[in-house]
Short mmCIF file of C-alpha atoms in Angstrom, two decimals:
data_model
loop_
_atom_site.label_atom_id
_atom_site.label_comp_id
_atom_site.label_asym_id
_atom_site.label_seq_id
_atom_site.Cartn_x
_atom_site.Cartn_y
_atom_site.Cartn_z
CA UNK A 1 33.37 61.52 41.23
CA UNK A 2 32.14 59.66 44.34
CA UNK A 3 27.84 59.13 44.52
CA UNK A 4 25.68 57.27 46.72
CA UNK A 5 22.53 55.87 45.83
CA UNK A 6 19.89 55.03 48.02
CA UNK A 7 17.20 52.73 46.26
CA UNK A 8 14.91 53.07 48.83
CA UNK A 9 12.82 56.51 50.30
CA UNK A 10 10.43 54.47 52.52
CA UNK A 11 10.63 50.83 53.93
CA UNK A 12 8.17 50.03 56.32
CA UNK A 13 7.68 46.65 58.50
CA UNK A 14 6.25 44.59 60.99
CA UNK A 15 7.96 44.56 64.71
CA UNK A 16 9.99 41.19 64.92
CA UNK A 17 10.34 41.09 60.95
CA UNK A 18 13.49 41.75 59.06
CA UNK A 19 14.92 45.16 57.60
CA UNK A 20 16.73 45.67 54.28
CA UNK A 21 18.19 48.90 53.68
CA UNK A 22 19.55 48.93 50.02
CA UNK A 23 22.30 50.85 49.16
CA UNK A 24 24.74 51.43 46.13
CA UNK A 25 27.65 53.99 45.56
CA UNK A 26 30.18 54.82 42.41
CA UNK A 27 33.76 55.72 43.37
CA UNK A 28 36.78 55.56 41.26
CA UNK A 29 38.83 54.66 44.22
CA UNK A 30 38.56 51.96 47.31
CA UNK A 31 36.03 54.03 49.52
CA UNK A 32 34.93 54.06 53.08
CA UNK A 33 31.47 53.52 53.83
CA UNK A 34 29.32 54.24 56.62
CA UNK A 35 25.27 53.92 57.75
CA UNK A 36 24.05 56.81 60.18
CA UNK A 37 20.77 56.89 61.75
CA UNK A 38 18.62 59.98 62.59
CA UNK A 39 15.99 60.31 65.02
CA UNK A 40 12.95 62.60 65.08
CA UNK A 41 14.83 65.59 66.14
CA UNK A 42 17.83 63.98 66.97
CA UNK A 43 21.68 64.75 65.20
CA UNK A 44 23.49 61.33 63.30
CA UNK A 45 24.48 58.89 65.21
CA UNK A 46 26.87 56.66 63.67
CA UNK A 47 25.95 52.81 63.11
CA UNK A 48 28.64 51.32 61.40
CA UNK A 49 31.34 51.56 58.92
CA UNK A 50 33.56 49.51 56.39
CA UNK A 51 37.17 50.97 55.95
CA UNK A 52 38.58 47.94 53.85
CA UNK A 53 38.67 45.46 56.72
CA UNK A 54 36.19 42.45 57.08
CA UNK A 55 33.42 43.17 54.71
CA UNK A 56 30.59 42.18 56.38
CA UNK A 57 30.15 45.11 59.05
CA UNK A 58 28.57 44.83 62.48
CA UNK A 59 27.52 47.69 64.01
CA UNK A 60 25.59 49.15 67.02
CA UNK A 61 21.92 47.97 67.79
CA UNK A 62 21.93 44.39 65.90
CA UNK A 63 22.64 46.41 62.42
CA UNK A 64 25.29 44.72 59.74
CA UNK A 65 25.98 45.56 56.38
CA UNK A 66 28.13 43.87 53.73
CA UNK A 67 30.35 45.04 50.93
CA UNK A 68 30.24 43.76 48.20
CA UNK A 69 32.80 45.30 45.61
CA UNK A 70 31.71 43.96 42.42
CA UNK A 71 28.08 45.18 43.21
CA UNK A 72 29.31 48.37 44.46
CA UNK A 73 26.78 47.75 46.89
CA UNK A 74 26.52 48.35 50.72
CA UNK A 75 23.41 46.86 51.71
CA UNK A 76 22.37 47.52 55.98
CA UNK A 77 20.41 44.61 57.38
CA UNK A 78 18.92 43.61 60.56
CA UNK A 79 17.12 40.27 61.55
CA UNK A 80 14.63 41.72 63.37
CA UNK A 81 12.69 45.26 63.62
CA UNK A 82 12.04 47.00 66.90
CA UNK A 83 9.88 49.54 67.33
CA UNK A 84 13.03 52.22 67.92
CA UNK A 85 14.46 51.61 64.54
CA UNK A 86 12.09 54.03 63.34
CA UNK A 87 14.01 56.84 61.93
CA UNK A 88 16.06 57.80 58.70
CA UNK A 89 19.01 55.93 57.94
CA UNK A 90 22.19 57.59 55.74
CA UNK A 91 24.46 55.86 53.65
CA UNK A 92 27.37 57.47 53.21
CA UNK A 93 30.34 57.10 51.08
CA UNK A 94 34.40 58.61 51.75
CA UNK A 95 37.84 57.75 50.31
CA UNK A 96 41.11 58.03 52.26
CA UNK A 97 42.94 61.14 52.11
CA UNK A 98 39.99 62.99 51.01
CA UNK A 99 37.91 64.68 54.13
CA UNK A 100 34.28 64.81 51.73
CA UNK A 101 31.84 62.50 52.83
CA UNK A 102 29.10 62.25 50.19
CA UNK A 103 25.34 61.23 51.38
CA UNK A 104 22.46 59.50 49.95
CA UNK A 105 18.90 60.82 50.04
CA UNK A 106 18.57 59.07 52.97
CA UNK A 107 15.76 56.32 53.77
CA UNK A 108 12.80 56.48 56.27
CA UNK A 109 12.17 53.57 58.30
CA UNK A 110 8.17 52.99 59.70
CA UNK A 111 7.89 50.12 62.23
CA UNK A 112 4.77 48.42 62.45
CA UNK A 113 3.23 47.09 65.88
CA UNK C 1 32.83 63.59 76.91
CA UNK C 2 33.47 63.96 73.26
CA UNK C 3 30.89 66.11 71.59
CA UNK C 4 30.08 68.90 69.02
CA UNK C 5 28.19 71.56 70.33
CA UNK C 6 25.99 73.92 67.97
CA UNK C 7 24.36 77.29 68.92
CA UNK C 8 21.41 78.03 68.95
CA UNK C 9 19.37 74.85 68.05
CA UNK C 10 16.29 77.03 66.96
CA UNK C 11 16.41 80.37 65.23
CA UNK C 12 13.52 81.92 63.56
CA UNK C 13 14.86 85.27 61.53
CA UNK C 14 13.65 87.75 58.75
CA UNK C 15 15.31 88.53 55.86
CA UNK C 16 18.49 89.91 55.53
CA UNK C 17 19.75 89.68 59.17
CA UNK C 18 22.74 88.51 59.67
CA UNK C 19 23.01 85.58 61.70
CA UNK C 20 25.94 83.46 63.01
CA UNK C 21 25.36 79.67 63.71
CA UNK C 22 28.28 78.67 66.08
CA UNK C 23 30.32 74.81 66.19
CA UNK C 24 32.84 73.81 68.63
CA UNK C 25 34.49 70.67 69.08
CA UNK C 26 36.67 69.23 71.70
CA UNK C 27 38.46 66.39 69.96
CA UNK C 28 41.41 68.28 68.45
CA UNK C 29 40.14 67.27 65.07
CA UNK C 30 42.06 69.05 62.26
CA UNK C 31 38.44 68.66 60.03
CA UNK C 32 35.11 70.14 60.19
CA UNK C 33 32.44 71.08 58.02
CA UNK C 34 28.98 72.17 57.93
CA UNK C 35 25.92 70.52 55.79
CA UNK C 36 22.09 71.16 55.24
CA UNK C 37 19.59 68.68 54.97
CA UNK C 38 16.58 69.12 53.51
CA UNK C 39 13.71 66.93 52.71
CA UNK C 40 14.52 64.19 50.30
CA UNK C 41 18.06 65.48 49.11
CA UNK C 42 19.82 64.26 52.53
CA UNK C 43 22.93 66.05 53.87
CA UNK C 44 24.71 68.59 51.42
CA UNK C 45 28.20 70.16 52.21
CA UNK C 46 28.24 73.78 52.66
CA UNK C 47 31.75 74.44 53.69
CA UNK C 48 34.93 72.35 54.74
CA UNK C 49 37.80 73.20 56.79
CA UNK C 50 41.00 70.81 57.43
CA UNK C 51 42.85 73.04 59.16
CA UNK C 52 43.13 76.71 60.84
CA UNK C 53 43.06 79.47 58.68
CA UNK C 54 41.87 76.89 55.50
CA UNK C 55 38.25 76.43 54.48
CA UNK C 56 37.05 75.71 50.89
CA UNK C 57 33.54 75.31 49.44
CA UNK C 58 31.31 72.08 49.18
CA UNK C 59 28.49 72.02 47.11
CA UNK C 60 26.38 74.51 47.85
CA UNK C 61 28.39 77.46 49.29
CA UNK C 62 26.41 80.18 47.71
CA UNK C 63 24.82 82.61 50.67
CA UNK C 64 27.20 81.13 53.19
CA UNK C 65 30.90 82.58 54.86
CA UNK C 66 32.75 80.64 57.21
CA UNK C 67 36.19 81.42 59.38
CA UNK C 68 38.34 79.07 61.23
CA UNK C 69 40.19 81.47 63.64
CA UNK C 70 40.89 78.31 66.24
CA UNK C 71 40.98 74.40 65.31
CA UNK C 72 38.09 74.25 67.62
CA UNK C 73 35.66 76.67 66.12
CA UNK C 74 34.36 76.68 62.87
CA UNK C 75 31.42 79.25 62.77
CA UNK C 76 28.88 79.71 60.14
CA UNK C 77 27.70 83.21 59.02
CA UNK C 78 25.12 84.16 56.91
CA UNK C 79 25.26 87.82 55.80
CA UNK C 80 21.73 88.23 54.16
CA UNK C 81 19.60 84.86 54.76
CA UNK C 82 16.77 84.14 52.39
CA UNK C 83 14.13 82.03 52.68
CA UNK C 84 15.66 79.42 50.61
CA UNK C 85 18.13 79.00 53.38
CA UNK C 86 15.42 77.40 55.86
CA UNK C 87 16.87 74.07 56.48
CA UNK C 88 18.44 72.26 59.30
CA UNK C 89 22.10 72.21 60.01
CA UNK C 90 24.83 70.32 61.00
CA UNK C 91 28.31 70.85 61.86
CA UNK C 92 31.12 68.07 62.04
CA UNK C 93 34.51 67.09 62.56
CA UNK C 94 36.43 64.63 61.90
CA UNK C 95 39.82 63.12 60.15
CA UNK C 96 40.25 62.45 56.80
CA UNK C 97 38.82 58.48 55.17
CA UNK C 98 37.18 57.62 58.59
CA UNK C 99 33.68 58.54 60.05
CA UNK C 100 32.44 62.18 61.16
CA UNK C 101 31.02 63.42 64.18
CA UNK C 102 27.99 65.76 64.19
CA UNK C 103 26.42 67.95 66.28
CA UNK C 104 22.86 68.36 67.17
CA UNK C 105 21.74 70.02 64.50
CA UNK C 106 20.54 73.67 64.35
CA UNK C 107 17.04 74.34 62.70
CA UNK C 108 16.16 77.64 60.94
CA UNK C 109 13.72 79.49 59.32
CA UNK C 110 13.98 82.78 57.56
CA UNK C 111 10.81 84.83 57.02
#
């Protein structure tokens, strides 16, 4: 059985510092990964997602993650915090030929002035 | 413009009236499903369907009833809401291994 495992339910920072998003998943079989954001009031928006190409990731708004197979670990970073990165972030775990997607808690992200 | 449209986005109901939350998509996407998310357990599947006339049960089915009359619909009924079924919802679509596109989400709250 596929999990995900968000280590973090609150990271808050300073505007201009960096952000670590930390996340791990179990799956017997190569997955697919993705991070989605949410807004206050707002649906998922997708950020990026690892699908057994290049494994560090680049995705929309300066975000990157990298997977890293023997840590089972897909880990979202960005160099530096603006104030609309506030919001909850998903990691999410798939596996080809299977249409579940499987979510983690989710993490909240505060931004500091 | 590629989207997922739910209906309504706000419902307040009482107990035991049936209510319909409706999903359409318009990129021909064989698979959709619908989720709740609720405070601190992110997004759990309700119901899947990857095709017309084929829907099976995620993880928390119980209280729920979908159809999938069309590949663009995918409907989701609830006979006799209880409170514990205050959440908010989301419907997607998708194809298999590769990401999922939601809607905007559909918020209710059964009294």
């Amino acid at each position: 059985a596929q999990s995900v495992t968000q280590l973090d339910s609150h990271v808050s920072v300073s505007e201009g510092t960096p952000v670590l998003l930390r996340c791990n998943y179990s799956s017997s079989y190569s997955p697919s990964l993705f991070w989605y954001v949410q807004h206050p009031n707002k649906g998922l928006q997708l950020l990026l997602k690892y699908t057994s190409a290049a494994t560090l990731v680049k995705g929309i708004n300066g975000f990157e993650a990298e997977f890293k197979k023997s840590e089972t670990s897909f880990h979202l970073t960005k160099p530096s915090a603006h104030m609309s990165d506030a919001a909850e972030y998903f990691c999410v775990v798939s596996f080809s030929n299977d249409y579940k997607l499987s979510f983690g808690a989710g993490t909240t992200v505060t931004v500091r002035a | 413009e590629a989207q997922v449209t739910q209906n309504p986005r706000y419902l307040i109901t009482v107990t035991g009236k049936k209510l319909t939350v409706t999903c359409s998509q318009n990129m021909n996407h064989e698979y959709m499903s619908w989720y709740r998310q609720d405070p601190g357990l992110g997004l759990r599947q309700i119901y899947y369907s990857m095709n017309v006339e084929v829907t099976d049960k995620g993880d928390v089915p119980e209280g729920y009833k979908v159809s999938r009359k069309e590949k663009r619909n995918f409907p989701l009924i609830l006979e006799s809401p209880s409170p514990n079924q205050t959440s908010l919802y989301f419907c997607a679509c998708g194809v298999s291994g590769t990401e999922a596109f939601f809607g905007q989400g559909t918020r209710l709250t059964v009294v």
